[in-house]
mmCIF file of C-alpha atoms in Angstrom:
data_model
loop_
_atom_site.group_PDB
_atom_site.id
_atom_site.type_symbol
_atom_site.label_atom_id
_atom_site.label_comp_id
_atom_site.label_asym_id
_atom_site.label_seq_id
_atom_site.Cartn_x
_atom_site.Cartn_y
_atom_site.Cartn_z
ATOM 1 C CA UNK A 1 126.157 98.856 102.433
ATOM 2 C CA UNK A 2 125.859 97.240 106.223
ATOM 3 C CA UNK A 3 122.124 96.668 107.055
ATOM 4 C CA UNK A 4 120.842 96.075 110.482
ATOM 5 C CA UNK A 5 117.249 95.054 111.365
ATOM 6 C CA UNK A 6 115.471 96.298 114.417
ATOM 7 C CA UNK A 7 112.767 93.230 115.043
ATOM 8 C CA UNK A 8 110.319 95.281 117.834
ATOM 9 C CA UNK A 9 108.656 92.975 120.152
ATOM 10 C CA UNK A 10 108.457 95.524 122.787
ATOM 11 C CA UNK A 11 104.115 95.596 123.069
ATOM 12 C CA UNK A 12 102.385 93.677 126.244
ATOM 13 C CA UNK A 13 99.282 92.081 123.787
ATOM 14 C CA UNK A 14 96.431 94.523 125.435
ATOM 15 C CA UNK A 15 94.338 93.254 122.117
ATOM 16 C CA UNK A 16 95.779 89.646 121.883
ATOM 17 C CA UNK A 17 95.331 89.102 125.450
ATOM 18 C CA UNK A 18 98.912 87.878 125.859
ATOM 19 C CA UNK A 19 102.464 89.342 124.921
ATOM 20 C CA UNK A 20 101.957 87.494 121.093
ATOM 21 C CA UNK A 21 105.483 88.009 120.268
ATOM 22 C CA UNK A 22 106.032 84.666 122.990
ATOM 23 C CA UNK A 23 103.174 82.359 121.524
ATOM 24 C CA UNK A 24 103.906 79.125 120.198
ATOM 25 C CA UNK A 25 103.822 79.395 116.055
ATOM 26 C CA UNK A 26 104.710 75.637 114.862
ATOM 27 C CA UNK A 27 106.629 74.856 117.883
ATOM 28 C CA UNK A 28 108.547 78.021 118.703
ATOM 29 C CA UNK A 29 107.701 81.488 119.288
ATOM 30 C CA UNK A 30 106.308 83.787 117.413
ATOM 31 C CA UNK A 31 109.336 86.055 117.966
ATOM 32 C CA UNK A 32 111.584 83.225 116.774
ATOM 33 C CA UNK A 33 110.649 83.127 113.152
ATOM 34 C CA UNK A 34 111.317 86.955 112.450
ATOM 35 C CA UNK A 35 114.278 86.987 114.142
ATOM 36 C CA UNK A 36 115.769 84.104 111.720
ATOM 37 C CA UNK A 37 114.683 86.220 108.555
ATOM 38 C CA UNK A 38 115.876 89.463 110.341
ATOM 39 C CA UNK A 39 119.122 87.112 110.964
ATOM 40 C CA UNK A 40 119.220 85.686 107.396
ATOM 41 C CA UNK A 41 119.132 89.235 105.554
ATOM 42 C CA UNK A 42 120.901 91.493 107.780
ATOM 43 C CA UNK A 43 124.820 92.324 109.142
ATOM 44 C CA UNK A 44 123.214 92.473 112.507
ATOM 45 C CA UNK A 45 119.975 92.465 114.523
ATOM 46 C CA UNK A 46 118.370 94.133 117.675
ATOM 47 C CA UNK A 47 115.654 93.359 119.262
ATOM 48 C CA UNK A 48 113.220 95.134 121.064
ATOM 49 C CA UNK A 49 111.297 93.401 123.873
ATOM 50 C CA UNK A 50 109.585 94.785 127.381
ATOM 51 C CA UNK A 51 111.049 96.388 130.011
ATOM 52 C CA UNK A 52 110.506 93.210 132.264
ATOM 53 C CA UNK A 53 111.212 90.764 129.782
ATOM 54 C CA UNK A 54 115.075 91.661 129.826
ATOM 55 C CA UNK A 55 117.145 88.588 130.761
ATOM 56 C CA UNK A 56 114.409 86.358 131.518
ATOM 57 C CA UNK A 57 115.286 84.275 128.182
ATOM 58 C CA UNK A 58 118.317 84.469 125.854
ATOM 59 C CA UNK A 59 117.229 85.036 121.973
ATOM 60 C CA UNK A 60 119.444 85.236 118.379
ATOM 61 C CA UNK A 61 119.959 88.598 118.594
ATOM 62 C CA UNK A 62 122.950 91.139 118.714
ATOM 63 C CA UNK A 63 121.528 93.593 120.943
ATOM 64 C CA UNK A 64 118.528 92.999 122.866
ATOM 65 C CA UNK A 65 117.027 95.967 124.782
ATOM 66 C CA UNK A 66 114.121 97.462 126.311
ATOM 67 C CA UNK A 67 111.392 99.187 124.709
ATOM 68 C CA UNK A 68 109.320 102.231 125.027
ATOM 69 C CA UNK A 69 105.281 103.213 125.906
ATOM 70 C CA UNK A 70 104.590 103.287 122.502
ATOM 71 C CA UNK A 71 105.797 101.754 119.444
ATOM 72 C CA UNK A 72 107.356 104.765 118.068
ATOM 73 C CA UNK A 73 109.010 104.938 121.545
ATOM 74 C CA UNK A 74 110.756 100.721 121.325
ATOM 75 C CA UNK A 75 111.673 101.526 117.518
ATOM 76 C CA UNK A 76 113.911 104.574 119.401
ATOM 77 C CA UNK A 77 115.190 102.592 121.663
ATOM 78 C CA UNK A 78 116.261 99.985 118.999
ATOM 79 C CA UNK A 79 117.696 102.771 116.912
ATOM 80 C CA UNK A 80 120.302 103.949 119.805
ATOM 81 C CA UNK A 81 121.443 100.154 120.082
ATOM 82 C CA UNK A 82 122.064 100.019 115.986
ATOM 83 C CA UNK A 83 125.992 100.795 115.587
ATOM 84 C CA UNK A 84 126.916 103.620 113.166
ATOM 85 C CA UNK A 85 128.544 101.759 110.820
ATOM 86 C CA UNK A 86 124.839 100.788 110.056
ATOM 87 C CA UNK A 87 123.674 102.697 105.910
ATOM 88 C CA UNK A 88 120.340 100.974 105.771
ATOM 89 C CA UNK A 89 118.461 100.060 109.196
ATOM 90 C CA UNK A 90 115.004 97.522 109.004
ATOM 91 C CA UNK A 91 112.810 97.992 110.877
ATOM 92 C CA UNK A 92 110.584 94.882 111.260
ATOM 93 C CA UNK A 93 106.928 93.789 113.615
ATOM 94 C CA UNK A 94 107.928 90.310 115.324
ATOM 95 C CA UNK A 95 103.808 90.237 115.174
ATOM 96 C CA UNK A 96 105.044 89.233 111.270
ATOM 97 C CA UNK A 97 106.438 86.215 111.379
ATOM 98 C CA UNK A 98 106.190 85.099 108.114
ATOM 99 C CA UNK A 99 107.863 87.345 106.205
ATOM 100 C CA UNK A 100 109.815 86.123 103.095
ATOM 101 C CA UNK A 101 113.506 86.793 102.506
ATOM 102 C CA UNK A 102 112.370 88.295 99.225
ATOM 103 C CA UNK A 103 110.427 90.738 100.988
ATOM 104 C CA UNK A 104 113.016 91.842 102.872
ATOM 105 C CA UNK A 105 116.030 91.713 100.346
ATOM 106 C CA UNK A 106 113.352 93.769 97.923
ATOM 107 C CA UNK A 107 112.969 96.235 100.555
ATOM 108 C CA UNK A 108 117.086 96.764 101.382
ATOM 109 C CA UNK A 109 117.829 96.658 97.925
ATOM 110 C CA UNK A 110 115.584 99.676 96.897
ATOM 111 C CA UNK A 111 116.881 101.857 99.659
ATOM 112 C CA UNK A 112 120.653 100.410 97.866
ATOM 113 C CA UNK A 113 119.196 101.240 94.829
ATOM 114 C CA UNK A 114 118.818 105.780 96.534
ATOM 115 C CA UNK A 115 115.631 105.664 98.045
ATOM 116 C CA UNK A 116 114.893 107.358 101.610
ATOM 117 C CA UNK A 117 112.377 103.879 102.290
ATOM 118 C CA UNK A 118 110.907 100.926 100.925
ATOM 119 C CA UNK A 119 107.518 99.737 102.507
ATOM 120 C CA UNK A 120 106.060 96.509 101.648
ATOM 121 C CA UNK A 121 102.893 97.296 100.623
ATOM 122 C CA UNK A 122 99.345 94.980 98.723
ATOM 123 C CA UNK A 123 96.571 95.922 97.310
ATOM 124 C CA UNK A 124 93.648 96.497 99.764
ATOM 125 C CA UNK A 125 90.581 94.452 98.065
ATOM 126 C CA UNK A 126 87.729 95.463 100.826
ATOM 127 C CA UNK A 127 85.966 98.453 100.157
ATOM 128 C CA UNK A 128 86.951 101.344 102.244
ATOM 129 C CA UNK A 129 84.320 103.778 104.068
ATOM 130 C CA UNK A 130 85.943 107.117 105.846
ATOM 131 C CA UNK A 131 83.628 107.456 108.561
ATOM 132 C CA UNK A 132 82.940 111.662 108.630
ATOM 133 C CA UNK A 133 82.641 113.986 111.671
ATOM 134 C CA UNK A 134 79.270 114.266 110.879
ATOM 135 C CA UNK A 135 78.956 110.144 111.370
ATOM 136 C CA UNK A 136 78.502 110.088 107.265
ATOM 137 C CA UNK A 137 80.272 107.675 105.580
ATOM 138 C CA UNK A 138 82.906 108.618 102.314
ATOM 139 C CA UNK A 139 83.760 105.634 99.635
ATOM 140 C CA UNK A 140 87.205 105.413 99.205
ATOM 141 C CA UNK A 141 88.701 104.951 95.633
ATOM 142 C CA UNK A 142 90.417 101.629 96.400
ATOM 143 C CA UNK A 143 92.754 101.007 93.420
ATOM 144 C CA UNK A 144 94.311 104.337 95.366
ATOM 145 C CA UNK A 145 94.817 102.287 98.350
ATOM 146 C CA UNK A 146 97.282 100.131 99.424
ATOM 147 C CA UNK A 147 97.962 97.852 103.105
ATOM 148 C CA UNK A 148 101.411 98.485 104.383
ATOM 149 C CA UNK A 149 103.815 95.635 105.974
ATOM 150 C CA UNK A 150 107.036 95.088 107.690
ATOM 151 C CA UNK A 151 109.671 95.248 107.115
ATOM 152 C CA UNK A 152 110.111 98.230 106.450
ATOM 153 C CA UNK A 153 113.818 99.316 105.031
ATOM 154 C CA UNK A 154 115.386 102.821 105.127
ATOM 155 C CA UNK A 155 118.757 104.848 105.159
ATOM 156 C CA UNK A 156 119.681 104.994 107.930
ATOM 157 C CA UNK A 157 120.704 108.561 108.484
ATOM 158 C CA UNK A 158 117.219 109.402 107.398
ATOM 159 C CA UNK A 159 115.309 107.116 109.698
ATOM 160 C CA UNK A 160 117.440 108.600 112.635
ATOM 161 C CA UNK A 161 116.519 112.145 111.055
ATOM 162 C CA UNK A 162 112.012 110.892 111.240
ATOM 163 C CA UNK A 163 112.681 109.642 114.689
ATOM 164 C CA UNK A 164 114.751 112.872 116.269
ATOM 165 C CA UNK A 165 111.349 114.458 116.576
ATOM 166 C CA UNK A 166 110.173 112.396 119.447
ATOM 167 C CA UNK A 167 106.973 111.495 117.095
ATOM 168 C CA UNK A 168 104.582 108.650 117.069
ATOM 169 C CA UNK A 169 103.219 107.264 113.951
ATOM 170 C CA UNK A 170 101.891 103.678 112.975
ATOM 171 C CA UNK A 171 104.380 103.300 110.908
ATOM 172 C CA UNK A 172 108.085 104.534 110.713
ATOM 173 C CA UNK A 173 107.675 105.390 107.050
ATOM 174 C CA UNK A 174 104.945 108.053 108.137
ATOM 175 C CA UNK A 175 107.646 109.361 110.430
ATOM 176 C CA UNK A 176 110.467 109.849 106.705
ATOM 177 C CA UNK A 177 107.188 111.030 105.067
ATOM 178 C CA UNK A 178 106.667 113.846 107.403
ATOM 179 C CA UNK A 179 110.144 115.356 106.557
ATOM 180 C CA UNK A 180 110.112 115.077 103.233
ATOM 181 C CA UNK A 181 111.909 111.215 103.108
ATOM 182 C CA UNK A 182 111.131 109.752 99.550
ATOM 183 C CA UNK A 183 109.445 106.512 100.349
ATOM 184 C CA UNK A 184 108.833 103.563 97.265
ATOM 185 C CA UNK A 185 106.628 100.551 97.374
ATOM 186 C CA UNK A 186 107.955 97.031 97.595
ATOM 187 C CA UNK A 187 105.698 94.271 96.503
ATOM 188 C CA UNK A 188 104.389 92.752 99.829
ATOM 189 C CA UNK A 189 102.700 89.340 100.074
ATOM 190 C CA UNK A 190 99.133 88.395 101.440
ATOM 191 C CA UNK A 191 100.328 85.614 103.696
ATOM 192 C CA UNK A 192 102.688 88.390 105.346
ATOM 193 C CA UNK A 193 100.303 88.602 108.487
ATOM 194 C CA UNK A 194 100.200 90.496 111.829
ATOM 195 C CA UNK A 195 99.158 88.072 114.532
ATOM 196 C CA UNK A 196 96.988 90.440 116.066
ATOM 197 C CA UNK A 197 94.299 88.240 117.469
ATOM 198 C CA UNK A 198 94.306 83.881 118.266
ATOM 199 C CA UNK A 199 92.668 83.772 114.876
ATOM 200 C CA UNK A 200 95.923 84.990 113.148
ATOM 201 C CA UNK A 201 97.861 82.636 115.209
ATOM 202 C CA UNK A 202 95.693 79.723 113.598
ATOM 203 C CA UNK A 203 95.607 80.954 110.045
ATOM 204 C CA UNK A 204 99.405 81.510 110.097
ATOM 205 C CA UNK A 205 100.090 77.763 111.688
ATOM 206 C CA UNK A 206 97.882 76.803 108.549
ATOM 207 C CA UNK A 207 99.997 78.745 106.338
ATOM 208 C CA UNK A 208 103.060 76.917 107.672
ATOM 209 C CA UNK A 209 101.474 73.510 108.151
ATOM 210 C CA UNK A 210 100.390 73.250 104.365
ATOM 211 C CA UNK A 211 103.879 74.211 103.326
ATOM 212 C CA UNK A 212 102.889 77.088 101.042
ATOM 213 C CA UNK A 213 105.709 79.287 102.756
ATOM 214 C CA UNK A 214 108.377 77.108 101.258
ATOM 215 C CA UNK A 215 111.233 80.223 100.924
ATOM 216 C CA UNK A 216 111.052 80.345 104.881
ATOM 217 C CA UNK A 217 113.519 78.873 106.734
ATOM 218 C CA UNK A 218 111.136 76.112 109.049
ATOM 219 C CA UNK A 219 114.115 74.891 111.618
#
C-alpha cells in the first residue's frame, strides 16, 4: 500500500523565538533531518512550510506548499497536495527530528496491518495534576497515561474523513478519534523530541553528537 508523509513545518516559532524548523541541528536544519526519514520510509513526501517561506529555498520534497493559521489548518493543506493513489498518509512534526525509521515503519505497518491510526506513544513518568475549575488540583493515575509523538500514520481515506470537519486538535489522531477512527499505540522512543525551546535544540545536538541515534541516517 503507497504511503506518503506530510512533514508540517508550517508554524512561525512564537515560543522558540525563531521559525525552529530552519535552526541549525548538527550542521543542517532542523527541517532537514525529518525530511530524510519522511524520505527514507515513504513513496512520497510533502511538506508544509509558511506562507512566505515558499520559494525562498529548495528542500527534498515532492510537494512543498503553504500552510494554514493553525496546525490543523497546514496538515489540510498538506492533505490536498497528497495524490490519491496515497492508502496510508504520515503525518509527521519537522519540530521531531530525530525520529527513527523504526518508529515510523512501526507506525505504517499497523495501519497495513487494518488499523484507522498508529500514534507513537511513551510512558509519561512525571506525576500528573489536573488543575480544577475551582483552582484544586486532581492526581492523575499515571500508568493510564501515555505522551504522544510523530509520526503519526493513518488510512488515508480516514484521515481525509477527521480533517473534512474543518477541526483543530493537537493532534490528528484526536481528529480519527472524534469520528469513531480506531487508533493503536506504537512504541515511541524518549529521545524522539520536539524542539520546542533552545534547550531542546542542545539536548538533541547531544543526542546526535554522542552517537546514541545510530539507526538515523547522519549525512
Amino acid at each position: 500500500m503507497e504511503a506518503w508523509a506530510v512533514v508540517v513545518a508550517g508554524g512561525i516559532g512564537t515560543r522558540f523565538g525563531a521559525r525552529k524548523q530552519y535552526e541549525s541541528l548538527a550542521g543542517r536544519p532542523v527541517l532537514a533531518w525529518s525530511l530524510d526519514q519522511a524520505r527514507r520510509c515513504c513513496t512520497g513526501v510533502v511538506l508544509v512550510v509558511p506562507a512566505d517561506d515558499i520559494g525562498r529555498r529548495e528542500w527534498p520534497a515532492d510537494l512543498v506548499v503553504a500552510g494554514g493559521a493553525s496546525r490543523s489548518a497546514s496538515v489540510r493543506a498538506g492533505l490536498e497536495a497528497v495524490p490519491a493513489s496515497a492508502g496510508i498518509i504520515a503525518v509527521h512534526d519537522a519540530a521531531r527530528p530525530l525520529a527513527r525509521d523504526s518508529i515510523w515503519h512501526a507506525a505504517l505497518d499497523a495501519v497495513r496491518r487494518g488499523a484507522d491510526a498508529a500514534i507513537p506513544t511513551v510512558q509519561v513518568t512525571d506525576t500528573i495534576k489536573q488543575i480544577q475549575p475551582d483552582g484544586s488540583l486532581l492526581t492523575l493515575d499515571r500508568s493510564r497515561l501515555v505522551a504522544v509523538q510523530t509520526p503519526q500514520a493513518f488510512r488515508a481515506s480516514v484521515l481525509r474523513q477527521a480533517h473534512a470537519s474543518g477541526r483543530d486538535a493537537t493532534d490528528d489522531a484526536a481528529l480519527v478519534e472524534a469520528i469513531g477512527g480506531t487508533v493503536v499505540r506504537v512504541d515511541g522512543a524518549p529521545d524522539n523530541l520536539k524542539v520546542t525551546d533552545p534547550g531542546d535544540l542542545a539536548v538533541a545536538a547531544t543526542l546526535l553528537g554522542e552517537g546514541t541515534l545510530a539507526p538515523i541516517d547522519r549525512r
